[in-house]
Amino acid sequence: MPSTQPIGIFDSGYGGLTVLKEIAAKLPQYDFIYLGDNARAPYGSRSFETVYRYTLECVQWFFKMNCPLVILACNTASAKALRSIQQRDLPQIAPEKRVLGVIRPTTEIIGTFSMTNKIGILATSGTVQSNSYPIEIEKFFPETEVFQQACPMWVPLIENNEHHSDGADYFVKEYLDLLFQQSKDIDTILLACTHYPLLKNKIMQFAPGKKIVSQGEIVADSLVDYLKRHPEIEKKCSKNSEMVFYTTDSTQDFDNHASIFYGQKVNSKHLEL
Ligand code: DGL
């Protein structure tokens, strides 16, 4: 068992690095372990049962790595696995540990960005099917109308480093058109997949004048606040500014791709699950 108690950050692949980047900027003193389950990504089109099983397996690994707190920096895992893990598994396997997601902190604040009270959610098919965003936004902003559009081609484009290509233009425009067909009064678009910030410039190009919101900063601010409100968890988190990266697939591929998401060079280790 490692001597440090890092905060675990999880994603199906690279997307969570866009969240980790913002978290590390706001909480540089803490230790972090990132795990990308690249060998089994994408999660976006998988069933509830499969996303739950994969996510739980990864969460259990974080616990073995001594993490007192794990953030699911993946909307699909947050939508399909978080509640079962929090309510069913944690009380049995690790009642003293915490697992948090990215949907709740985002839905608590997203309504404040819109003037028309019409928000567009762009996400994986899994997140859209779960209906988590409309359900949660309704709790905090009942007057806000939520329109969802699944963008199943975006994660593969990004994972294959094709997000600057003309092919990406085609698919960005296609899904935005489908979103605006639902309501042209949408003034705020939430990138509800942690991969999508890499497409932000293209999305802005095809949705001029709209507010495009990514989650990294929102989740980071919410974690800062959480640690203040939960000193019993905060004091367990070790603080040596250590950052360790793991992938369930090839470390070479991970290191080559990760810097696009994280903005810095990364040296990952392999995890066989
Ligand atoms: N980054 C994940 C999310 O936020 C999706 C990637 C995937 O489909 O695995 O939903």
Short mmCIF file of C-alpha atoms and ligand atoms in Angstrom, two decimals:
data_model
loop_
_atom_site.label_atom_id
_atom_site.label_comp_id
_atom_site.label_asym_id
_atom_site.label_seq_id
_atom_site.Cartn_x
_atom_site.Cartn_y
_atom_site.Cartn_z
CA MET A 1 0.00 0.00 0.00
CA PRO A 2 1.48 3.38 -1.00
CA SER A 3 2.35 5.78 1.83
CA THR A 4 0.60 8.76 0.22
CA GLN A 5 -3.16 9.31 0.15
CA PRO A 6 -3.78 10.86 -3.26
CA ILE A 7 -7.06 12.08 -4.68
CA GLY A 8 -8.11 9.69 -7.47
CA ILE A 9 -9.28 11.10 -10.79
CA PHE A 10 -10.97 8.67 -13.16
CA ASP A 11 -12.08 8.68 -16.77
CA SER A 12 -12.72 6.05 -19.43
CA GLY A 13 -9.75 7.50 -21.30
CA TYR A 14 -8.21 10.91 -21.80
CA GLY A 15 -11.16 13.25 -21.19
CA GLY A 16 -10.72 13.42 -17.43
CA LEU A 17 -7.33 15.03 -18.00
CA THR A 18 -9.17 18.23 -19.00
CA VAL A 19 -10.70 18.19 -15.52
CA LEU A 20 -7.50 17.17 -13.71
CA LYS A 21 -5.69 20.09 -15.37
CA GLU A 22 -8.10 22.58 -13.76
CA ILE A 23 -8.16 20.75 -10.41
CA ALA A 24 -4.36 20.64 -10.20
CA ALA A 25 -4.20 24.37 -11.00
CA LYS A 26 -6.50 25.16 -8.06
CA LEU A 27 -5.17 22.55 -5.63
CA PRO A 28 -1.46 22.25 -6.51
CA GLN A 29 -0.42 21.07 -3.04
CA TYR A 30 -2.38 17.79 -3.19
CA ASP A 31 -1.29 14.39 -4.53
CA PHE A 32 -3.28 12.94 -7.43
CA ILE A 33 -3.53 9.63 -9.24
CA TYR A 34 -5.17 9.67 -12.65
CA LEU A 35 -6.51 6.48 -14.21
CA GLY A 36 -7.68 6.27 -17.81
CA ASP A 37 -9.40 2.98 -18.64
CA ASN A 38 -8.28 3.36 -22.25
CA ALA A 39 -8.31 -0.39 -22.91
CA ARG A 40 -12.09 -0.42 -22.47
CA ALA A 41 -12.93 3.10 -23.77
CA PRO A 42 -15.18 4.48 -25.04
CA TYR A 43 -17.78 3.99 -22.31
CA GLY A 44 -20.29 6.31 -24.05
CA SER A 45 -22.12 3.61 -25.99
CA ARG A 46 -21.96 0.85 -23.36
CA SER A 47 -24.83 -0.46 -21.23
CA PHE A 48 -25.53 0.68 -17.67
CA GLU A 49 -24.39 -2.68 -16.33
CA THR A 50 -21.07 -2.59 -18.18
CA VAL A 51 -20.23 1.04 -17.29
CA TYR A 52 -21.11 0.30 -13.67
CA ARG A 53 -18.95 -2.86 -13.57
CA TYR A 54 -15.93 -1.17 -15.20
CA THR A 55 -16.22 1.95 -13.04
CA LEU A 56 -16.58 -0.01 -9.80
CA GLU A 57 -13.52 -2.08 -10.67
CA CYS A 58 -11.50 1.12 -11.19
CA VAL A 59 -12.84 2.71 -7.99
CA GLN A 60 -11.77 -0.39 -6.03
CA TRP A 61 -8.30 -0.05 -7.52
CA PHE A 62 -8.15 3.60 -6.37
CA PHE A 63 -9.06 2.44 -2.87
CA LYS A 64 -6.21 -0.09 -2.99
CA MET A 65 -3.97 2.81 -3.98
CA ASN A 66 -5.00 4.47 -0.71
CA CYS A 67 -7.21 7.23 -2.17
CA PRO A 68 -9.61 8.66 0.42
CA LEU A 69 -11.55 10.46 -2.33
CA VAL A 70 -12.19 9.56 -5.97
CA ILE A 71 -13.63 11.90 -8.61
CA LEU A 72 -15.35 10.29 -11.60
CA ALA A 73 -14.19 12.89 -14.15
CA CYS A 74 -16.36 11.19 -16.75
CA ASN A 75 -19.99 12.10 -17.35
CA THR A 76 -20.87 8.65 -18.62
CA ALA A 77 -19.55 6.97 -15.47
CA SER A 78 -21.13 9.67 -13.31
CA ALA A 79 -24.48 9.14 -15.04
CA LYS A 80 -24.47 5.36 -15.10
CA ALA A 81 -22.44 4.19 -12.12
CA LEU A 82 -22.03 6.86 -9.45
CA ARG A 83 -25.35 6.49 -7.66
CA SER A 84 -25.06 2.69 -7.34
CA ILE A 85 -21.49 2.99 -6.11
CA GLN A 86 -22.39 5.67 -3.55
CA GLN A 87 -25.56 4.03 -2.29
CA ARG A 88 -24.93 0.30 -2.68
CA ASP A 89 -21.20 -0.36 -2.73
CA LEU A 90 -19.50 2.29 -0.61
CA PRO A 91 -21.34 1.49 2.65
CA GLN A 92 -20.11 -2.09 2.32
CA ILE A 93 -16.63 -1.81 0.85
CA ALA A 94 -15.31 1.53 2.16
CA PRO A 95 -17.74 3.56 4.28
CA GLU A 96 -15.00 6.04 5.22
CA LYS A 97 -14.14 6.89 1.58
CA ARG A 98 -15.95 9.15 -0.87
CA VAL A 99 -16.68 9.00 -4.60
CA LEU A 100 -17.95 12.14 -6.37
CA GLY A 101 -19.00 12.82 -9.95
CA VAL A 102 -19.11 15.73 -12.39
CA ILE A 103 -22.85 16.02 -13.04
CA ARG A 104 -23.99 17.40 -9.69
CA PRO A 105 -21.47 20.29 -9.50
CA THR A 106 -22.29 21.24 -13.09
CA THR A 107 -26.07 21.17 -12.69
CA GLU A 108 -25.86 23.25 -9.51
CA ILE A 109 -24.52 26.20 -11.51
CA ILE A 110 -25.37 25.78 -15.21
CA GLY A 111 -28.70 27.66 -15.00
CA THR A 112 -26.89 30.87 -14.07
CA PHE A 113 -25.23 31.01 -17.51
CA SER A 114 -28.45 31.27 -19.52
CA MET A 115 -30.50 34.39 -20.18
CA THR A 116 -33.18 32.56 -22.23
CA ASN A 117 -33.51 29.68 -19.73
CA LYS A 118 -32.86 27.28 -22.57
CA ILE A 119 -29.79 25.12 -22.26
CA GLY A 120 -28.34 22.61 -24.71
CA ILE A 121 -26.52 19.56 -23.41
CA LEU A 122 -24.01 17.84 -25.70
CA ALA A 123 -22.94 14.47 -24.38
CA THR A 124 -22.34 10.80 -25.13
CA SER A 125 -25.33 8.59 -25.98
CA GLY A 126 -25.06 7.00 -22.54
CA THR A 127 -25.24 10.29 -20.68
CA VAL A 128 -28.16 11.47 -22.83
CA GLN A 129 -30.07 8.19 -22.35
CA SER A 130 -29.60 8.35 -18.58
CA ASN A 131 -31.51 11.68 -18.55
CA SER A 132 -29.31 12.70 -15.61
CA TYR A 133 -28.85 16.29 -16.80
CA PRO A 134 -32.55 17.21 -17.30
CA ILE A 135 -33.44 15.51 -13.99
CA GLU A 136 -30.71 17.25 -11.97
CA ILE A 137 -31.08 20.69 -13.63
CA GLU A 138 -34.81 20.60 -12.88
CA LYS A 139 -33.96 20.38 -9.15
CA PHE A 140 -31.85 23.56 -9.16
CA PHE A 141 -33.38 25.56 -12.04
CA PRO A 142 -37.00 24.42 -12.50
CA GLU A 143 -37.70 27.26 -14.93
CA THR A 144 -34.92 26.14 -17.31
CA GLU A 145 -35.68 24.03 -20.38
CA VAL A 146 -33.05 21.45 -21.24
CA PHE A 147 -32.39 20.08 -24.74
CA GLN A 148 -30.02 17.17 -25.23
CA GLN A 149 -28.06 15.95 -28.23
CA ALA A 150 -25.88 12.83 -28.30
CA CYS A 151 -22.65 13.25 -30.25
CA PRO A 152 -21.41 9.68 -30.71
CA MET A 153 -18.76 10.56 -33.32
CA TRP A 154 -16.96 13.17 -31.23
CA VAL A 155 -15.09 10.97 -28.75
CA PRO A 156 -13.67 8.71 -31.50
CA LEU A 157 -12.60 11.82 -33.48
CA ILE A 158 -10.86 13.27 -30.45
CA GLU A 159 -9.30 9.97 -29.33
CA ASN A 160 -7.88 9.59 -32.84
CA ASN A 161 -6.50 13.13 -32.87
CA GLU A 162 -8.81 14.09 -35.77
CA HIS A 163 -10.52 16.94 -33.95
CA HIS A 164 -8.83 19.64 -36.07
CA SER A 165 -9.71 17.94 -39.38
CA ASP A 166 -12.39 18.83 -41.95
CA GLY A 167 -14.10 15.58 -41.02
CA ALA A 168 -14.54 16.98 -37.53
CA ASP A 169 -16.19 20.11 -39.01
CA TYR A 170 -18.82 17.92 -40.60
CA PHE A 171 -19.74 16.12 -37.39
CA VAL A 172 -19.58 19.24 -35.21
CA LYS A 173 -22.01 21.02 -37.51
CA GLU A 174 -24.28 17.99 -37.79
CA TYR A 175 -24.85 17.61 -34.03
CA LEU A 176 -25.16 21.36 -33.44
CA ASP A 177 -27.78 21.57 -36.20
CA LEU A 178 -29.71 18.75 -34.53
CA LEU A 179 -29.51 20.57 -31.20
CA PHE A 180 -30.73 23.89 -32.60
CA GLN A 181 -33.57 22.14 -34.46
CA GLN A 182 -34.94 21.41 -30.98
CA SER A 183 -34.88 25.13 -30.06
CA LYS A 184 -33.18 28.05 -31.71
CA ASP A 185 -33.43 30.02 -28.43
CA ILE A 186 -30.78 27.92 -26.73
CA ASP A 187 -28.15 30.45 -25.64
CA THR A 188 -25.93 28.20 -23.51
CA ILE A 189 -24.33 24.91 -24.52
CA LEU A 190 -22.84 22.62 -21.92
CA LEU A 191 -20.03 20.33 -23.05
CA ALA A 192 -21.21 17.43 -20.87
CA CYS A 193 -18.44 15.08 -21.86
CA THR A 194 -14.95 15.67 -20.56
CA HIS A 195 -13.48 15.04 -24.02
CA TYR A 196 -15.38 17.84 -25.72
CA PRO A 197 -13.32 20.87 -24.58
CA LEU A 198 -10.88 19.83 -27.31
CA LEU A 199 -13.58 20.69 -29.86
CA LYS A 200 -14.51 23.97 -28.20
CA ASN A 201 -13.05 26.22 -30.92
CA LYS A 202 -14.89 24.37 -33.66
CA ILE A 203 -18.10 24.37 -31.64
CA MET A 204 -17.80 28.15 -31.18
CA GLN A 205 -17.29 28.50 -34.92
CA PHE A 206 -20.55 26.65 -35.69
CA ALA A 207 -22.53 28.15 -32.80
CA PRO A 208 -21.61 31.84 -32.99
CA GLY A 209 -22.87 34.04 -30.17
CA LYS A 210 -23.69 31.08 -27.91
CA LYS A 211 -22.10 30.56 -24.52
CA ILE A 212 -20.06 27.34 -24.56
CA VAL A 213 -19.45 25.96 -21.07
CA SER A 214 -16.88 23.27 -20.23
CA GLN A 215 -16.79 21.51 -16.89
CA GLY A 216 -13.16 21.55 -15.80
CA GLU A 217 -13.24 24.79 -13.85
CA ILE A 218 -16.70 24.17 -12.44
CA VAL A 219 -15.67 20.76 -11.10
CA ALA A 220 -12.39 22.17 -9.73
CA ASP A 221 -14.19 25.00 -7.87
CA SER A 222 -16.68 22.51 -6.49
CA LEU A 223 -13.87 20.25 -5.23
CA VAL A 224 -12.17 23.19 -3.50
CA ASP A 225 -15.47 23.92 -1.78
CA TYR A 226 -16.07 20.24 -0.92
CA LEU A 227 -12.67 19.94 0.78
CA LYS A 228 -13.43 23.04 2.86
CA ARG A 229 -16.77 21.62 3.93
CA HIS A 230 -15.40 18.12 4.68
CA PRO A 231 -12.31 18.49 6.86
CA GLU A 232 -12.54 14.80 7.83
CA ILE A 233 -11.78 13.88 4.17
CA GLU A 234 -9.47 16.83 3.50
CA LYS A 235 -7.09 16.01 6.32
CA LYS A 236 -6.60 12.48 4.96
CA CYS A 237 -5.47 13.77 1.53
CA SER A 238 -1.67 13.88 1.33
CA LYS A 239 0.06 17.00 0.08
CA ASN A 240 3.37 16.51 -1.71
CA SER A 241 2.30 17.87 -5.13
CA GLU A 242 2.74 14.39 -6.64
CA MET A 243 0.98 13.47 -9.85
CA VAL A 244 0.92 9.88 -11.12
CA PHE A 245 -0.79 8.67 -14.29
CA TYR A 246 -2.03 5.16 -15.05
CA THR A 247 -3.63 3.71 -18.14
CA THR A 248 -5.10 0.26 -18.70
CA ASP A 249 -3.78 0.33 -22.29
CA SER A 250 -0.42 1.17 -23.90
CA THR A 251 1.60 3.72 -21.91
CA GLN A 252 3.26 4.91 -25.11
CA ASP A 253 -0.08 5.73 -26.73
CA PHE A 254 -1.28 7.35 -23.53
CA ASP A 255 1.80 9.56 -23.22
CA ASN A 256 1.57 10.58 -26.89
CA HIS A 257 -2.09 11.60 -26.60
CA ALA A 258 -2.34 12.80 -23.02
CA SER A 259 -0.48 16.07 -23.48
CA ILE A 260 -3.18 17.26 -25.92
CA PHE A 261 -5.69 17.03 -23.07
CA TYR A 262 -3.47 17.87 -20.12
CA GLY A 263 -1.31 20.56 -21.70
CA GLN A 264 1.90 19.03 -20.34
CA LYS A 265 4.03 15.96 -21.00
CA VAL A 266 2.89 12.88 -19.13
CA ASN A 267 4.74 9.68 -18.14
CA SER A 268 2.20 6.99 -17.45
CA LYS A 269 2.35 3.53 -15.86
CA HIS A 270 0.42 0.51 -17.03
CA LEU A 271 -2.37 -1.04 -14.97
CA GLU A 272 -3.63 -4.51 -15.79
CA LEU A 273 -7.16 -4.86 -14.46
N1 DGL B 1 -15.16 11.43 -21.16
C1 DGL B 1 -16.36 10.65 -21.07
C2 DGL B 1 -17.51 11.52 -20.56
O1 DGL B 1 -17.28 12.57 -19.95
C3 DGL B 1 -16.84 9.95 -22.32
C4 DGL B 1 -15.87 9.18 -23.10
C5 DGL B 1 -16.35 7.82 -23.46
O2 DGL B 1 -17.32 7.66 -24.23
O3 DGL B 1 -15.73 6.89 -22.96
O4 DGL B 1 -18.64 11.17 -20.75
#
